[in-house]
PDB file of C-alpha atoms in Angstrom:
ATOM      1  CA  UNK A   7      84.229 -30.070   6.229  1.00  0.00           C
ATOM      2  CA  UNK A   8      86.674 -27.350   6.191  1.00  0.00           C
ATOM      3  CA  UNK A   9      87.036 -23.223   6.714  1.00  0.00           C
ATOM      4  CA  UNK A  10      88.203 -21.396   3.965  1.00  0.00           C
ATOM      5  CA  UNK A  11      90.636 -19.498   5.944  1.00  0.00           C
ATOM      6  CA  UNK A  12      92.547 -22.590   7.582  1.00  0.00           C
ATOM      7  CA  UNK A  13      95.590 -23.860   5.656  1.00  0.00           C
ATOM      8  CA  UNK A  14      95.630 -27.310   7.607  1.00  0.00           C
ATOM      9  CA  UNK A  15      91.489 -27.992   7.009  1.00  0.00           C
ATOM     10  CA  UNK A  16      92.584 -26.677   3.431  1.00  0.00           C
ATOM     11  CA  UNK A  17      95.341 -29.240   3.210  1.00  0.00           C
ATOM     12  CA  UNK A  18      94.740 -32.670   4.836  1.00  0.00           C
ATOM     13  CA  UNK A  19      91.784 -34.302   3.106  1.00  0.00           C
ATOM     14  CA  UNK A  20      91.440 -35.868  -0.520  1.00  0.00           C
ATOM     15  CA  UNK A  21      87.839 -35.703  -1.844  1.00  0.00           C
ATOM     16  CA  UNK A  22      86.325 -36.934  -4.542  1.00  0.00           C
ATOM     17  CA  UNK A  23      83.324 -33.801  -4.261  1.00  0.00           C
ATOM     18  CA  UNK A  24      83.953 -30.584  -3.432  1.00  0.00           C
ATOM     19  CA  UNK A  25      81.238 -28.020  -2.730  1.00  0.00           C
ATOM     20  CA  UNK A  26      82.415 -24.326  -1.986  1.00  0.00           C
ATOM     21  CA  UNK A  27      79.824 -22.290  -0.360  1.00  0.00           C
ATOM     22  CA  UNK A  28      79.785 -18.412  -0.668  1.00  0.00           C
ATOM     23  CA  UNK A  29      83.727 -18.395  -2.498  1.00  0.00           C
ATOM     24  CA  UNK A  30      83.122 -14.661  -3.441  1.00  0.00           C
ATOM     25  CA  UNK A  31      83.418 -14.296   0.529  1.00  0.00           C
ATOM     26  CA  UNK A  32      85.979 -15.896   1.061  1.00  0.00           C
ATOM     27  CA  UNK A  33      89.723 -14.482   1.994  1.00  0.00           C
ATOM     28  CA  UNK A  34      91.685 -13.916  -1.129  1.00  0.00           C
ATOM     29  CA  UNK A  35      95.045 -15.523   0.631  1.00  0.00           C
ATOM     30  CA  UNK A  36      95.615 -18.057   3.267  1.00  0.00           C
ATOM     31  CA  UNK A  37      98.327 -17.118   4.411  1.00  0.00           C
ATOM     32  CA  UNK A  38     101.643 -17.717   2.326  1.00  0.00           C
ATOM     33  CA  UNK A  39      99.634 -20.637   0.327  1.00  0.00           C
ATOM     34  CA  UNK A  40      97.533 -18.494  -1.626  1.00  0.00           C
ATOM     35  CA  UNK A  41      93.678 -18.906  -2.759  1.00  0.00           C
ATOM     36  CA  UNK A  42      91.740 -20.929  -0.248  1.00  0.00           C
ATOM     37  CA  UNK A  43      89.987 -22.233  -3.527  1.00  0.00           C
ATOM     38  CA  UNK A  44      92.407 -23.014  -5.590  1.00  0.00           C
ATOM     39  CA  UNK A  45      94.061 -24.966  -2.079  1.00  0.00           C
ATOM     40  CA  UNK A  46      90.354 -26.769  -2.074  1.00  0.00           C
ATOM     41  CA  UNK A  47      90.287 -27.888  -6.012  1.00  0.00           C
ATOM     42  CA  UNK A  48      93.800 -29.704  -5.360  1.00  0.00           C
ATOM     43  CA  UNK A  49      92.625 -31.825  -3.066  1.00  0.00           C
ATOM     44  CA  UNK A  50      90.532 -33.704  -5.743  1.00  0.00           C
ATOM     45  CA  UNK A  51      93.612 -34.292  -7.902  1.00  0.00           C
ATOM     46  CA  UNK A  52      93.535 -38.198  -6.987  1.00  0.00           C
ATOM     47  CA  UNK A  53      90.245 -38.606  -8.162  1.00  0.00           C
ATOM     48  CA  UNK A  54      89.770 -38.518 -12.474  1.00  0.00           C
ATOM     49  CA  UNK A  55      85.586 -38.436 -11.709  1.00  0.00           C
ATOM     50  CA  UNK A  56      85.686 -35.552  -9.652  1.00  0.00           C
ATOM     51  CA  UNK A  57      82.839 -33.257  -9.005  1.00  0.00           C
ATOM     52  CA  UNK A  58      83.178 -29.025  -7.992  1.00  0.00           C
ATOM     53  CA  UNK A  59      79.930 -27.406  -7.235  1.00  0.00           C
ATOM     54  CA  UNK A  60      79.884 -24.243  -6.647  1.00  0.00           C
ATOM     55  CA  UNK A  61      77.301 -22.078  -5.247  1.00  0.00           C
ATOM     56  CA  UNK A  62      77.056 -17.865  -4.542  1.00  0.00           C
ATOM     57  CA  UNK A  63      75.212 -14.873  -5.306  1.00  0.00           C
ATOM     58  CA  UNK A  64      77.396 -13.006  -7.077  1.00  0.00           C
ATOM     59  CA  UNK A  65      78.901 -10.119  -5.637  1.00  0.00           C
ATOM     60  CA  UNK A  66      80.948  -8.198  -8.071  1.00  0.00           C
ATOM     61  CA  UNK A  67      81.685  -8.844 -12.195  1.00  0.00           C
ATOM     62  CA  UNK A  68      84.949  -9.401 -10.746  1.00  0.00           C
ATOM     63  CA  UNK A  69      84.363 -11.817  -8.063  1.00  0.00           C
ATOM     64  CA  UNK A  70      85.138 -15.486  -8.527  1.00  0.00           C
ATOM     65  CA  UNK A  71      81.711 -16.934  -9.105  1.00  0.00           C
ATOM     66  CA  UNK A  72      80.734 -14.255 -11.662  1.00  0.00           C
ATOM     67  CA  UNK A  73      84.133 -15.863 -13.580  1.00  0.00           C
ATOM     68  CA  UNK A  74      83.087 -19.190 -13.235  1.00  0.00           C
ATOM     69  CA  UNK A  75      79.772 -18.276 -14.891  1.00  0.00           C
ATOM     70  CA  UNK A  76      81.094 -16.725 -17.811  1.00  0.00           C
ATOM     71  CA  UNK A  77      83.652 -20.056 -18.147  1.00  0.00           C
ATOM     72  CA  UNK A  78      80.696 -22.251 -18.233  1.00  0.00           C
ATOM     73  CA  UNK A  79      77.872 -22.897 -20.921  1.00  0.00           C
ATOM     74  CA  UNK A  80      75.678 -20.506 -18.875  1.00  0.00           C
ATOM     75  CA  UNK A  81      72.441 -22.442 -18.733  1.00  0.00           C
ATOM     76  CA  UNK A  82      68.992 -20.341 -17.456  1.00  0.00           C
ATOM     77  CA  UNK A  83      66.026 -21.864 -16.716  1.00  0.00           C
ATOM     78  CA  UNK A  84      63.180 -21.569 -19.228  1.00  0.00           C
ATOM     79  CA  UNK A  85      59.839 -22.484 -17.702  1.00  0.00           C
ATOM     80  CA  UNK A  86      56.427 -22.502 -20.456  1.00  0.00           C
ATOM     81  CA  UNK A  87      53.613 -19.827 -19.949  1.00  0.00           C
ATOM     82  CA  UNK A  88      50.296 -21.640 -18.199  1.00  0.00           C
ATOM     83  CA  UNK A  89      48.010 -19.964 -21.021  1.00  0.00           C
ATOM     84  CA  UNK A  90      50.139 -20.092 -24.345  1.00  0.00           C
ATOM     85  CA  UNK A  91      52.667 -22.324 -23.569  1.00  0.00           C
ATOM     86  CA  UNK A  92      55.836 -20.056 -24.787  1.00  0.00           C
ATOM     87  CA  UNK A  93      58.732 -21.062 -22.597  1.00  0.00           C
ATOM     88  CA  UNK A  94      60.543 -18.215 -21.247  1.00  0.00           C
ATOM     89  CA  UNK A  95      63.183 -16.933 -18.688  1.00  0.00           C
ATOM     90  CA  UNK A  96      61.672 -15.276 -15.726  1.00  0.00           C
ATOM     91  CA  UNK A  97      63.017 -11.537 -15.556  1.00  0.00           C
ATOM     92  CA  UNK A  98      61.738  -8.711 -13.149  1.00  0.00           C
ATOM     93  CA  UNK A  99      61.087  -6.675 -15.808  1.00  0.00           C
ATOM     94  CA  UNK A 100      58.012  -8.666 -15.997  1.00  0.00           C
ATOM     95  CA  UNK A 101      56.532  -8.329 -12.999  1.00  0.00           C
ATOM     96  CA  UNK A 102      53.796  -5.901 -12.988  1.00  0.00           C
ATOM     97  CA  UNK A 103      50.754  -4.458 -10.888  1.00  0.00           C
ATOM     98  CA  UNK A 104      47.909  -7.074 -10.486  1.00  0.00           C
ATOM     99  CA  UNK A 105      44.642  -5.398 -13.039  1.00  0.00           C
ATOM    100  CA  UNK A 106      42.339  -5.912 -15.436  1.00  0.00           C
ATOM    101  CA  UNK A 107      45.211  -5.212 -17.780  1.00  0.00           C
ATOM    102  CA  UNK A 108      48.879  -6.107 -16.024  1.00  0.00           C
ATOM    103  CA  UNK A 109      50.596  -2.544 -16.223  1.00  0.00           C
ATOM    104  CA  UNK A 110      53.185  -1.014 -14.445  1.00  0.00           C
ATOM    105  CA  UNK A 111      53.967   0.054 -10.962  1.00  0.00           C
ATOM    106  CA  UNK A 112      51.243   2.840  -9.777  1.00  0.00           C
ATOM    107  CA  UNK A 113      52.881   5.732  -8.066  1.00  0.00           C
ATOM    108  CA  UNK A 114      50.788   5.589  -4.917  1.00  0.00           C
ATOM    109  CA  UNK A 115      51.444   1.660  -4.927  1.00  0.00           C
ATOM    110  CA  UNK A 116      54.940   1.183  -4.826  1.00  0.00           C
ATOM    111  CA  UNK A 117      55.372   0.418  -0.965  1.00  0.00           C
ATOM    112  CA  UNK A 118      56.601  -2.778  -0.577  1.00  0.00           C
ATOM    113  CA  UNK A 119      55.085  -3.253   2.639  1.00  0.00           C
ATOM    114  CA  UNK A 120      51.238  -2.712   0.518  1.00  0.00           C
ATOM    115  CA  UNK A 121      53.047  -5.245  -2.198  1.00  0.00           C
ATOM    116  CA  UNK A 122      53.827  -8.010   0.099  1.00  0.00           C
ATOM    117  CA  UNK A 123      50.619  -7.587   2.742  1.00  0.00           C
ATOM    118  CA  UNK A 124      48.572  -7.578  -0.681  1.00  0.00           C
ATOM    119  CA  UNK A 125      50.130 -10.046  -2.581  1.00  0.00           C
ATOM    120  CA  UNK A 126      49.189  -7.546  -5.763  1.00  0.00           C
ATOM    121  CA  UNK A 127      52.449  -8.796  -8.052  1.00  0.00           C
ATOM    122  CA  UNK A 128      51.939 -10.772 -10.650  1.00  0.00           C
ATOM    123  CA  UNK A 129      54.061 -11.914 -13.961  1.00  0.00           C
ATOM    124  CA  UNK A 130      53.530 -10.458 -17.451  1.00  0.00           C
ATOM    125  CA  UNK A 131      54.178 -13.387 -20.353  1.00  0.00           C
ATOM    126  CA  UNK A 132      56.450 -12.199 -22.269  1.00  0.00           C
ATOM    127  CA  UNK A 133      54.714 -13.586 -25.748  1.00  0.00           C
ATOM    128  CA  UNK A 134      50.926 -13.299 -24.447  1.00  0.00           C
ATOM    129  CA  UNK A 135      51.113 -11.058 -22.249  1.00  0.00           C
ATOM    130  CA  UNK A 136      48.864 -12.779 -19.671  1.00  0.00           C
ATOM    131  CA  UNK A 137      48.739 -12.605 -15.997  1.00  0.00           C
ATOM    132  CA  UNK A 138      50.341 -14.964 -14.570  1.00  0.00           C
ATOM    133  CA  UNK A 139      49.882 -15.450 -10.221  1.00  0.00           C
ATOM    134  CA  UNK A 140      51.485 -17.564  -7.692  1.00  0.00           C
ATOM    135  CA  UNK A 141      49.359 -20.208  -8.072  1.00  0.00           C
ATOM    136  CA  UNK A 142      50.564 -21.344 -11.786  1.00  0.00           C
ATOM    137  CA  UNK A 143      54.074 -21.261 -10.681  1.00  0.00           C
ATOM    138  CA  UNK A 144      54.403 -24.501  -9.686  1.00  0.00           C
ATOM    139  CA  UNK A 145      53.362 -26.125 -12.710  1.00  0.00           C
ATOM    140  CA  UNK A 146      55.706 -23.544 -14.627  1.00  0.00           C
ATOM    141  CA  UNK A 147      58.541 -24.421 -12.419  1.00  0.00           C
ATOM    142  CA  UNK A 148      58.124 -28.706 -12.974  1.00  0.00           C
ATOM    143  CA  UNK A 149      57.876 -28.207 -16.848  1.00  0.00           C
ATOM    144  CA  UNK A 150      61.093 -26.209 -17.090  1.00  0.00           C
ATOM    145  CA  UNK A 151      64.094 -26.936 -18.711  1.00  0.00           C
ATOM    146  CA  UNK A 152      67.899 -25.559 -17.799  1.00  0.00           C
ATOM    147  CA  UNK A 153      68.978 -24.155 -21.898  1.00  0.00           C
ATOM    148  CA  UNK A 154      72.808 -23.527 -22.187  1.00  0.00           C
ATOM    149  CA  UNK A 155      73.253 -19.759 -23.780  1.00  0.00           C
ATOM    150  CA  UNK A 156      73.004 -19.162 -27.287  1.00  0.00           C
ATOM    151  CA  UNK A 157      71.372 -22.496 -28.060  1.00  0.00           C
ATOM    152  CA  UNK A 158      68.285 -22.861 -29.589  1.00  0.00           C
ATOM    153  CA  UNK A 159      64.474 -23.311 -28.102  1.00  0.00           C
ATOM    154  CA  UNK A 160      61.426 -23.069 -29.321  1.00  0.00           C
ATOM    155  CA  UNK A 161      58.651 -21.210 -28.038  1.00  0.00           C
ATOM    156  CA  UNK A 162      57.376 -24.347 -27.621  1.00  0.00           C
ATOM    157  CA  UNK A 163      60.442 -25.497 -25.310  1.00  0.00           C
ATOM    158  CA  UNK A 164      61.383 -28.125 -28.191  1.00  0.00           C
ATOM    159  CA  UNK A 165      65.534 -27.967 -27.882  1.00  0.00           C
ATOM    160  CA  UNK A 166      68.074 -30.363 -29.579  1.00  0.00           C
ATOM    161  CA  UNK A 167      70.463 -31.358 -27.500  1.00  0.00           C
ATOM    162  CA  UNK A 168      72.981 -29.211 -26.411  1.00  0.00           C
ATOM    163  CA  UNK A 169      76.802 -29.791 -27.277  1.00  0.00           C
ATOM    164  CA  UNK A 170      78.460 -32.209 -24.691  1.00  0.00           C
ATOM    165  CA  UNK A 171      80.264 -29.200 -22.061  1.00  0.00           C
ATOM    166  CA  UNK A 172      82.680 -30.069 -19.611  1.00  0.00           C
ATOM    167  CA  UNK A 173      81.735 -26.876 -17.095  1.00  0.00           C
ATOM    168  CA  UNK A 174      77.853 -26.468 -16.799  1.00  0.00           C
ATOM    169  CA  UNK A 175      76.704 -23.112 -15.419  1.00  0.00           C
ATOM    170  CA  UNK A 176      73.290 -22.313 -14.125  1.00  0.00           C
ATOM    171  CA  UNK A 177      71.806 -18.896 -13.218  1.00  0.00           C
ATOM    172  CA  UNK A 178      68.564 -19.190 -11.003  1.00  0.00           C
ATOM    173  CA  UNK A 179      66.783 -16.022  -9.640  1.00  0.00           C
ATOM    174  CA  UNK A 180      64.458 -16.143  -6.127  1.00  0.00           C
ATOM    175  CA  UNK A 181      61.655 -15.578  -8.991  1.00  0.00           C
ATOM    176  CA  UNK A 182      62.219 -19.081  -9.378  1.00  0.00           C
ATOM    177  CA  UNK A 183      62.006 -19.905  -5.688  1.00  0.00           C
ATOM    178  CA  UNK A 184      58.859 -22.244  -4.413  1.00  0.00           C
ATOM    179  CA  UNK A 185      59.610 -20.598  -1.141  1.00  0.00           C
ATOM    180  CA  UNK A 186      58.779 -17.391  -2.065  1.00  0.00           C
ATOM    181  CA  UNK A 187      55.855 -15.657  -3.574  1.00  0.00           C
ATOM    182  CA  UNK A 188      56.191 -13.129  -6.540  1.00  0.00           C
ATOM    183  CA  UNK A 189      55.198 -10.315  -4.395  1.00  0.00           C
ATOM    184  CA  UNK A 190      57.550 -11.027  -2.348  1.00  0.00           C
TER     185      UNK A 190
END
């Protein structure tokens, strides 16, 4: 283990895997030497089966992970609707006001602390249209499959294989979290 502001941690080791936590935080020099993650990626040069991971919530277009992103084959995680079966990529836009019809936000029930006690959000499919609660999301979230950008799937989550990439990317949203509920 190593800090991202210390040149020696930065400097002794060789390692096969490398996982940088939180790089958009860290300092943009160490030091004379430079970026601490650029210091971190050299110490895998001995190794030709080396492994990077990288993980951050973004913080700026700018920052490092947001490059990284747009370097890779951006792949987003497309999980099948528990009525019609159309796979999809969750987005907040769909998340709507529980009802007999899902519809947007009421005026007089936008408080989050009414949303979360209530647990009143639920998901809008975005070929259906059905209501879609907490309790399907499991099952949505075991059937899913990680798509790279701009390749093909079906509604039916039927994909060819995607081209062999030497960066994979992956964009994952806490609508996706097991931990967390969608009203949440």
């Amino acid at each position: 283990f190593a800090t991202a502001g210390s040149k020696a941690d930065l400097a002794n080791v060789e390692a096969r895997y490398l996982l940088l936590d939180e790089p958009d935080r860290y300092p943009s020099a160490v030091g004379e030497e430079g970026s601490p993650v650029e210091m971190a990626e050299a110490r895998l040069t001995t190794y030709w089966n080396r492994k990077i991971i990288q993980a951050c919530t973004p913080t700026t277009p700018e920052g490092h992970i947001n490059k990284e992103y747009e370097r890779s084959d951006q792949r987003r995680y497309w999980v099948p609707c528990p009525v019609c079966g159309g796979y999809q990529v969750l987005s907040f836009q769909q998340i709507k006001h529980q009802g007999e019809e899902l519809r947007k936000w009421p005026r007089d029930k936008r408080d989050p602390d009414y949303i979360k006690q209530g647990r009143v959000a639920r998901y809008e499919c975005s070929h259906c249209q059905a209501e879609i609660d907490d309790w399907d999301k499991p099952g949505m979230l075991a059937l899913g499959k990680w798509v790279p950008e701009g390749h093909p799937i079906s509604r039916e989550g039927v994909m060819e294989p995607p081209p062999p990439v030497s960066h994979a990317g992956f964009h994952w949203n806490v609508l996706y979290s097991p931990f967390r509920n969608l009203s949440e």
